[in-house]
Amino acid sequence: MRSLQYFPSVSISFRTQKDVNTPLLPRLSPTKTRNYPLPLRVATSTDEILPNAVRRKTDINWRGGFSLGVDLGLSKTGIALSKGYTFRPLTVLKSRGQKLETKLLKIAEEEEVDEFIIGLPRSSDGKETVQSNKVRSVAGRLAVQAAERGWRVYVLDEHGTSSEASDRMIVMGLGKSERQNREDAYAAVILLERYFSTQGLGAEIILPKSLDLQEKIKNSAPKDPDFLPGKLEEYYKF
């Protein structure tokens, strides 16, 4: 029998359903005299794996985990945090590769995150760039590790977020040095605001190829009874 080759991740466009060809595995009959093919189905619908932006829209009483905005730059990565209707810059990381992914997972665990929203570079005409491929590579690796914990990874067009972040910090009265140090984190804030204000329109979920990991994601719907909307001021300390 020809061996099957699996890839680490597969991307599915949000709000778009598409057929995905999946391998067939043999299933033994009770008499063990004949094999029957058992098709494996890849999750493609957001009805099965709902992003936080849609959960909030469909259930006003829903209180789930945080959403972590990630702005991947050439040398720095901005991180922002969202829960309920609040958004705040969290930190800027200078790690790359596996060290970066490990730090992202650690932050997600500490902050009770259940999804990552990663900015995807696009040109002004909407086309992906060379940097887009690098971002997709990071997102794919992160998606496998995140799924082990029941978390989701999405990519979303980040075009214009850096310039918006710079303008916002100027209005806030931040100095040049402070703006340079925090711009990536504020760009991640803009990304999260865009994601929630449009109910996730245009977001693309990055799914692991493993159906077992997909099941972990689908079965993960965390509730946070400790979240108190009245204590929003503690989320604005960065």
Tab-separated table of C-alpha atoms in Angstrom:
chain	number	residue	atom	x	y	z
A	1	MET	CA	0.000	0.000	0.000
A	2	ARG	CA	1.338	3.470	-0.878
A	3	SER	CA	2.302	5.451	2.214
A	4	LEU	CA	0.324	8.637	2.893
A	5	GLN	CA	2.036	11.992	3.283
A	6	TYR	CA	0.639	14.518	5.746
A	7	PHE	CA	1.475	18.190	5.862
A	8	PRO	CA	1.675	20.096	9.178
A	9	SER	CA	-1.195	22.488	8.542
A	10	VAL	CA	-3.918	23.534	6.127
A	11	SER	CA	-5.548	26.957	5.827
A	12	ILE	CA	-9.294	27.490	5.444
A	13	SER	CA	-10.706	30.909	4.543
A	14	PHE	CA	-13.107	32.305	7.137
A	15	ARG	CA	-16.720	32.557	5.960
A	16	THR	CA	-15.845	30.379	3.022
A	17	GLN	CA	-16.527	26.655	2.746
A	18	LYS	CA	-14.528	24.549	0.371
A	19	ASP	CA	-14.103	20.895	-0.295
A	20	VAL	CA	-10.824	19.457	0.900
A	21	ASN	CA	-9.535	16.165	-0.427
A	22	THR	CA	-8.554	13.890	2.434
A	23	PRO	CA	-7.007	10.419	2.505
A	24	LEU	CA	-9.027	7.276	3.026
A	25	LEU	CA	-8.120	4.916	5.813
A	26	PRO	CA	-9.130	1.248	5.892
A	27	ARG	CA	-11.735	0.146	8.423
A	28	LEU	CA	-11.879	-3.533	9.293
A	29	SER	CA	-15.214	-5.314	9.200
A	30	PRO	CA	-16.251	-7.421	12.245
A	31	THR	CA	-15.338	-10.622	10.363
A	32	LYS	CA	-11.924	-9.196	9.366
A	33	THR	CA	-12.432	-10.493	5.856
A	34	ARG	CA	-12.833	-7.209	4.038
A	35	ASN	CA	-11.698	-3.585	4.316
A	36	TYR	CA	-14.081	-0.634	3.927
A	37	PRO	CA	-12.824	2.896	3.262
A	38	LEU	CA	-13.570	5.407	6.022
A	39	PRO	CA	-13.337	8.987	4.707
A	40	LEU	CA	-11.765	11.533	7.023
A	41	ARG	CA	-13.474	14.905	6.971
A	42	VAL	CA	-11.537	18.107	7.520
A	43	ALA	CA	-13.427	20.797	9.425
A	44	THR	CA	-14.205	23.666	7.033
A	45	SER	CA	-17.124	25.510	8.603
A	46	THR	CA	-17.023	28.263	11.200
A	47	ASP	CA	-20.208	26.690	12.546
A	48	GLU	CA	-17.872	23.989	13.829
A	49	ILE	CA	-14.953	26.188	14.912
A	50	LEU	CA	-16.247	29.624	15.837
A	51	PRO	CA	-13.793	32.516	16.255
A	52	ASN	CA	-14.303	34.800	19.241
A	53	ALA	CA	-15.532	37.638	17.003
A	54	VAL	CA	-18.464	35.489	15.859
A	55	ARG	CA	-19.148	33.994	19.291
A	56	ARG	CA	-19.536	37.488	20.702
A	57	LYS	CA	-21.935	38.443	17.903
A	58	THR	CA	-24.148	35.359	18.299
A	59	ASP	CA	-24.157	35.275	22.110
A	60	ILE	CA	-24.033	38.562	24.014
A	61	ASN	CA	-23.535	36.672	27.269
A	62	TRP	CA	-20.552	34.720	26.000
A	63	ARG	CA	-17.363	35.085	28.002
A	64	GLY	CA	-14.491	33.092	26.573
A	65	GLY	CA	-10.739	33.354	26.535
A	66	PHE	CA	-8.606	36.244	25.400
A	67	SER	CA	-7.713	36.918	21.789
A	68	LEU	CA	-4.034	37.633	21.185
A	69	GLY	CA	-3.138	39.973	18.338
A	70	VAL	CA	0.261	39.309	16.751
A	71	ASP	CA	2.074	41.756	14.460
A	72	LEU	CA	5.054	39.864	13.005
A	73	GLY	CA	7.786	42.235	11.863
A	74	LEU	CA	11.224	41.660	10.402
A	75	SER	CA	12.974	42.165	13.731
A	76	LYS	CA	10.206	42.700	16.299
A	77	THR	CA	6.798	41.203	17.048
A	78	GLY	CA	4.045	43.296	18.599
A	79	ILE	CA	1.548	41.633	20.929
A	80	ALA	CA	-1.877	42.949	21.942
A	81	LEU	CA	-4.610	41.503	24.107
A	82	SER	CA	-8.393	41.581	23.821
A	83	LYS	CA	-11.207	40.412	26.005
A	84	GLY	CA	-14.784	41.539	26.069
A	85	TYR	CA	-14.771	44.957	24.433
A	86	THR	CA	-11.301	46.053	25.529
A	87	PHE	CA	-8.056	46.103	23.596
A	88	ARG	CA	-4.609	46.912	24.914
A	89	PRO	CA	-0.993	46.705	23.764
A	90	LEU	CA	0.778	44.027	25.747
A	91	THR	CA	4.462	43.815	24.796
A	92	VAL	CA	7.000	43.750	21.970
A	93	LEU	CA	9.128	40.622	21.469
A	94	LYS	CA	12.496	40.511	19.719
A	95	SER	CA	12.773	36.706	19.542
A	96	ARG	CA	12.552	34.807	16.275
A	97	GLY	CA	11.827	31.238	15.189
A	98	GLN	CA	11.087	28.602	17.807
A	99	LYS	CA	11.913	30.956	20.681
A	100	LEU	CA	9.234	33.361	19.462
A	101	GLU	CA	6.634	30.612	19.125
A	102	THR	CA	7.452	29.346	22.616
A	103	LYS	CA	7.028	32.845	24.070
A	104	LEU	CA	3.713	33.315	22.258
A	105	LEU	CA	2.390	30.079	23.713
A	106	LYS	CA	3.597	31.052	27.181
A	107	ILE	CA	1.888	34.446	26.976
A	108	ALA	CA	-1.296	32.796	25.737
A	109	GLU	CA	-1.313	30.430	28.697
A	110	GLU	CA	-0.633	33.179	31.222
A	111	GLU	CA	-3.332	35.444	29.782
A	112	GLU	CA	-5.966	32.716	29.236
A	113	VAL	CA	-5.885	33.146	25.468
A	114	ASP	CA	-7.761	30.699	23.240
A	115	GLU	CA	-7.018	32.199	19.826
A	116	PHE	CA	-4.239	34.026	17.964
A	117	ILE	CA	-4.981	36.700	15.355
A	118	ILE	CA	-1.837	37.084	13.244
A	119	GLY	CA	-1.423	39.982	10.834
A	120	LEU	CA	-0.923	38.894	7.222
A	121	PRO	CA	1.013	41.387	5.046
A	122	ARG	CA	-0.697	42.391	1.808
A	123	SER	CA	0.076	45.052	-0.748
A	124	SER	CA	-2.247	47.991	-1.430
A	125	ASP	CA	-3.968	45.989	-4.177
A	126	GLY	CA	-4.692	43.123	-1.784
A	127	LYS	CA	-2.037	40.717	-3.049
A	128	GLU	CA	0.177	38.727	-0.705
A	129	THR	CA	3.873	39.557	-0.502
A	130	VAL	CA	7.119	37.679	0.130
A	131	GLN	CA	6.697	38.467	3.823
A	132	SER	CA	3.227	36.856	3.687
A	133	ASN	CA	4.847	33.467	3.031
A	134	LYS	CA	7.059	33.872	6.096
A	135	VAL	CA	4.064	34.782	8.237
A	136	ARG	CA	2.108	31.791	6.970
A	137	SER	CA	5.041	29.550	7.849
A	138	VAL	CA	5.080	30.810	11.440
A	139	ALA	CA	1.279	30.587	11.667
A	140	GLY	CA	1.333	26.996	10.427
A	141	ARG	CA	3.847	25.860	13.020
A	142	LEU	CA	2.086	27.771	15.777
A	143	ALA	CA	-1.288	26.290	14.782
A	144	VAL	CA	-0.082	22.742	15.452
A	145	GLN	CA	1.253	23.631	18.906
A	146	ALA	CA	-1.789	25.753	19.746
A	147	ALA	CA	-4.209	22.983	18.749
A	148	GLU	CA	-2.598	20.677	21.303
A	149	ARG	CA	-4.046	23.067	23.874
A	150	GLY	CA	-7.374	23.515	22.082
A	151	TRP	CA	-6.484	26.993	20.792
A	152	ARG	CA	-7.050	28.447	17.316
A	153	VAL	CA	-4.823	30.430	14.950
A	154	TYR	CA	-6.121	32.910	12.353
A	155	VAL	CA	-4.416	35.219	9.876
A	156	LEU	CA	-5.970	38.553	8.915
A	157	ASP	CA	-5.006	41.307	6.468
A	158	GLU	CA	-2.855	43.799	8.377
A	159	HIS	CA	-2.474	46.395	5.621
A	160	GLY	CA	-2.353	49.887	7.095
A	161	THR	CA	-2.202	48.854	10.763
A	162	SER	CA	1.307	50.275	11.335
A	163	SER	CA	0.432	53.715	9.954
A	164	GLU	CA	-2.798	53.772	11.963
A	165	ALA	CA	-0.869	52.794	15.078
A	166	SER	CA	1.661	55.590	14.499
A	167	ASP	CA	-1.104	58.177	14.038
A	168	ARG	CA	-2.887	57.008	17.183
A	169	MET	CA	0.244	57.253	19.315
A	170	ILE	CA	0.883	60.785	18.056
A	171	VAL	CA	-2.647	61.771	19.056
A	172	MET	CA	-2.021	60.159	22.446
A	173	GLY	CA	0.982	62.428	22.880
A	174	LEU	CA	3.637	59.712	22.978
A	175	GLY	CA	7.188	60.812	22.210
A	176	LYS	CA	9.222	59.590	19.242
A	177	SER	CA	11.269	57.092	21.258
A	178	GLU	CA	8.199	55.679	22.955
A	179	ARG	CA	6.389	55.399	19.627
A	180	GLN	CA	9.275	53.474	18.132
A	181	ASN	CA	9.311	51.044	21.052
A	182	ARG	CA	5.561	50.450	21.074
A	183	GLU	CA	4.464	50.787	17.450
A	184	ASP	CA	4.365	47.033	16.795
A	185	ALA	CA	2.211	46.415	19.873
A	186	TYR	CA	-0.213	49.181	18.892
A	187	ALA	CA	-0.355	47.781	15.355
A	188	ALA	CA	-1.494	44.520	16.948
A	189	VAL	CA	-4.202	46.485	18.784
A	190	ILE	CA	-5.444	47.922	15.476
A	191	LEU	CA	-5.493	44.397	14.058
A	192	LEU	CA	-7.675	43.141	16.914
A	193	GLU	CA	-10.030	46.114	16.650
A	194	ARG	CA	-10.422	45.442	12.940
A	195	TYR	CA	-11.072	41.765	13.599
A	196	PHE	CA	-13.826	42.356	16.146
A	197	SER	CA	-15.438	45.383	14.483
A	198	THR	CA	-16.026	43.323	11.326
A	199	GLN	CA	-17.012	40.153	13.207
A	200	GLY	CA	-13.941	38.396	11.821
A	201	LEU	CA	-14.656	39.159	8.175
A	202	GLY	CA	-11.686	38.110	6.058
A	203	ALA	CA	-9.984	36.118	8.802
A	204	GLU	CA	-8.550	32.776	7.729
A	205	ILE	CA	-8.246	29.876	10.145
A	206	ILE	CA	-5.054	27.831	10.031
A	207	LEU	CA	-5.921	24.217	10.834
A	208	PRO	CA	-3.549	21.370	11.672
A	209	LYS	CA	-3.802	18.445	9.284
A	210	SER	CA	-4.384	16.045	12.172
A	211	LEU	CA	-8.116	15.413	12.684
A	212	ASP	CA	-7.454	14.609	16.333
A	213	LEU	CA	-6.065	18.116	16.818
A	214	GLN	CA	-9.025	19.579	14.949
A	215	GLU	CA	-11.324	17.786	17.371
A	216	LYS	CA	-9.466	19.371	20.278
A	217	ILE	CA	-10.110	22.779	18.755
A	218	LYS	CA	-13.796	22.081	18.069
A	219	ASN	CA	-14.372	20.739	21.570
A	220	SER	CA	-12.651	23.679	23.218
A	221	ALA	CA	-15.087	26.398	24.240
A	222	PRO	CA	-13.640	27.878	27.438
A	223	LYS	CA	-15.714	29.937	29.813
A	224	ASP	CA	-14.183	32.480	32.137
A	225	PRO	CA	-16.379	33.054	35.210
A	226	ASP	CA	-13.739	35.403	36.668
A	227	PHE	CA	-14.070	37.976	33.877
A	228	LEU	CA	-15.700	41.112	35.299
A	229	PRO	CA	-16.509	43.829	32.717
A	230	GLY	CA	-16.522	46.376	35.542
A	231	LYS	CA	-12.763	45.994	36.054
A	232	LEU	CA	-11.600	47.173	32.657
A	233	GLU	CA	-9.037	49.670	33.974
A	234	GLU	CA	-6.598	46.876	34.834
A	235	TYR	CA	-6.252	46.059	31.128
A	236	TYR	CA	-4.668	49.438	30.301
A	237	LYS	CA	-1.303	49.331	32.044
A	238	PHE	CA	1.117	48.988	29.125
